[in-house]
Amino acid sequence: MANLLLEGLALGFSTGGYCLSACMPFLIPYMLVEAKSGVFHNLKFILEFLFGRLMAYIIFAFVISVLGQNFHGLVFSKILSIAMIISALLMLVYAFAKNFPKLHFCIKIDSSSHLSKMPFFLGFLIGINICPPFLIGMVKLLELASVAKGMVYFLGFFIGTAFYTLPLLSLTWVVKIKRLQNIGNITAFIVGAWFLMIGIISLLR
Amino acid sequence: MKKLPSTSLILSLFIFTIIMLPSFFLKEEPALFVARSSWSLIIASSAYLIFSKGEISKYRAILFVILAWAFLFQFKFKAPQFQETPYCHIAIVGTFLNFMHSQYLSLVGGRWHIFGVLSLGFLWLAVTLILGQAWCSWACFYGGFDDGFSKIIKKPLLKFKLPNKLRDFPIAFTIFIILISFTAAVPIFCIWVCPLKTTTQFFDADVFIRYIQTAIFLFVTAFFLVILPLVIKKRTFCSFLCPFGAWQSIFGSVNPFRVSIDANKCIKCKACIEKCPMFAINEESLNQNKILNYCNRCGKCIDICPVQAINITLRGKNIKCSDKVPQILREILDARVFFIVSCLLILGAISNLFVPQAMIKLIKILFGV
């Protein structure tokens, strides 16, 4: 088990940079809008995001380990595309609510507690659909075909990759610029539209 | 601010000499030498008109549009300078690692001078220090397209007021391009947005994706480069989609040249807001006598201001000379002169790489020589 944990950790450390690049398009615009000047406030976002990712890993490790060799690649790729579309829609709704705060629909969304859970949902959805290192880990899971082993392996992977998201805390020192919030809003909108298009394309292919 | 004919002549001769200088040391074909001399003469004549008539934008635009079309002409006809760059002269290869490797090879192989990010990186550093944002209105390879189309119709068919909230769209779009390019490890702007790719090769093998990319290329080209500039008389591609323009709006600030509004002279007629092709002046900024960072120093606002309240300065200040200094020297020691001379020299250096060749090729095509 310790070997598996270390193996997952090694995969996480070696591919974490790539993992971060997959998370950045969602996390950076969100942080530009929501981050405040306190480090702990922003650390909370990142931890929630990481927790969402951890949940995604655990659920997938469980499902894939149970399925083992019965796992069907095509179905999985469709699930990934759908997850990408949902995360894109989430980003679009978020950007829309922030850009047009006076609209009735936006007031409803903005005042609800759903937006506060955004980092968790983003972490969860991105954890299972975009991150390429996750796909590498998945191959190992198919080989292991054991729920306990799979979870340990992915726990190591999660810890390894989690370190790479910490530099995002450096945004704390720039978010004081009000103009950046507006830029973050627009970026969130473009990112949402982009991943919606990519998700639909990959679903149709 | 008109200059004396003698001052204008001295300045234009200076520009002509500097631009032509490399040609005297290169062993060129006579036809190329003649074409280069002719083009340098056109630049020097424009310089004379800019200084003597006191109008910047009109003569700048003529040179700028020629530069852009000559670049496209040469690039599409695969001139020798571009034969090793099938997609475009900046992003030579399609993936990030290949790109890094090719840049490394070009450096260690002593081929760094061939168009690539290393050479363009040095060029960027030089133009940022010399011109700042003015690159986008004086020497950019592509800016002349929407600038040209925005000048065809005299009055805008549609008046468009950009909401303040959307003015930072180009920076947001650039952040998006950078983030997604890192995620996908491919140059996203080149593969999905750049109008120059409308007729060149595709990176993706998937036919379905190629259809979508073609649709986006055509939409961007038709809508942002042609239709919108024609209808609203603004440089819409440069204003909203060009990542380099957004980049330059941030880093160009290190350059000392500024377009400044004299608070004592300005009568708030808002003509500059209406005419600025880059949405770089809005009511909010005008009230503060400021011009936004998106200003490309095209000179349009300077030309149309009825009270000459707008001018080129060195970070808001100009050079002061005592009356004892001869008038010609006083006219030359002016931020505006330094700026225009710098711009025209860079324009000349860049355009001389392909405009003379394009002129020769065009003559050959037209007259079958």
GROMACS .gro file of C-alpha atoms in nm, chain A residues 18 21-22 24-25 28-29 32 98-101 130 179 182-183 186-187 190-191 194-195 197-198 201 204-205, chain B residues 164-169 171-173 175-176 179-180 182-185 188 192 206 208-209 212 216 249 293-294:
model
   54
   18TYR     CA    1   0.028   1.992  -1.637
   21SER     CA    2  -0.240   2.420  -1.642
   22ALA     CA    3  -0.569   2.230  -1.674
   24MET     CA    4  -0.589   2.744  -1.432
   25PRO     CA    5  -0.843   2.846  -1.700
   28ILE     CA    6  -0.770   3.204  -1.226
   29PRO     CA    7  -1.076   3.396  -1.359
   32LEU     CA    8  -0.959   3.730  -0.999
   98LYS     CA    9  -2.159   3.854  -1.196
   99ASN     CA   10  -2.173   4.064  -1.514
  100PHE     CA   11  -2.542   4.139  -1.500
  101PRO     CA   12  -2.614   4.150  -1.128
  130ILE     CA   13  -0.985   1.790  -1.835
  179ARG     CA   14  -1.022   4.657  -1.269
  182ASN     CA   15  -1.401   4.303  -1.432
  183ILE     CA   16  -1.128   4.136  -1.639
  186ILE     CA   17  -1.504   3.862  -1.885
  187THR     CA   18  -1.237   3.589  -1.883
  190ILE     CA   19  -1.489   3.344  -2.253
  191VAL     CA   20  -1.352   3.034  -2.076
  194TRP     CA   21  -1.475   2.796  -2.506
  195PHE     CA   22  -1.513   2.480  -2.300
  197MET     CA   23  -1.777   2.451  -2.758
  198ILE     CA   24  -1.496   2.199  -2.697
  201ILE     CA   25  -1.742   1.899  -3.023
  204LEU     CA   26  -2.046   1.484  -3.115
  205ARG     CA   27  -1.732   1.309  -3.239
  369ASN     CA   28  -1.700   5.084  -2.030
  370LYS     CA   29  -1.722   4.736  -1.883
  371LEU     CA   30  -1.618   4.580  -2.211
  372ARG     CA   31  -1.313   4.798  -2.273
  373ASP     CA   32  -1.092   4.545  -2.096
  374PHE     CA   33  -1.216   4.263  -2.319
  376ILE     CA   34  -0.690   4.179  -2.178
  377ALA     CA   35  -0.944   3.917  -2.070
  378PHE     CA   36  -0.920   3.754  -2.411
  380ILE     CA   37  -0.552   3.592  -2.042
  381PHE     CA   38  -0.788   3.331  -2.187
  384LEU     CA   39  -0.433   2.996  -2.011
  385ILE     CA   40  -0.586   2.772  -2.278
  387PHE     CA   41  -0.083   2.629  -2.168
  388THR     CA   42  -0.362   2.380  -2.101
  389ALA     CA   43  -0.368   2.244  -2.455
  390ALA     CA   44   0.008   2.302  -2.515
  393ILE     CA   45  -0.475   2.846  -2.950
  397TRP     CA   46  -0.863   2.894  -3.378
  411ASP     CA   47  -0.991   1.600  -3.774
  413PHE     CA   48  -1.500   1.815  -3.832
  414ILE     CA   49  -1.274   2.044  -3.629
  417ILE     CA   50  -1.540   2.471  -3.728
  421ILE     CA   51  -1.434   3.088  -3.709
  454SER     CA   52  -0.128   4.808  -2.378
  498ASN     CA   53  -0.357   5.252  -2.232
  499TYR     CA   54  -0.518   5.110  -2.545
   0.00000   0.00000   0.00000
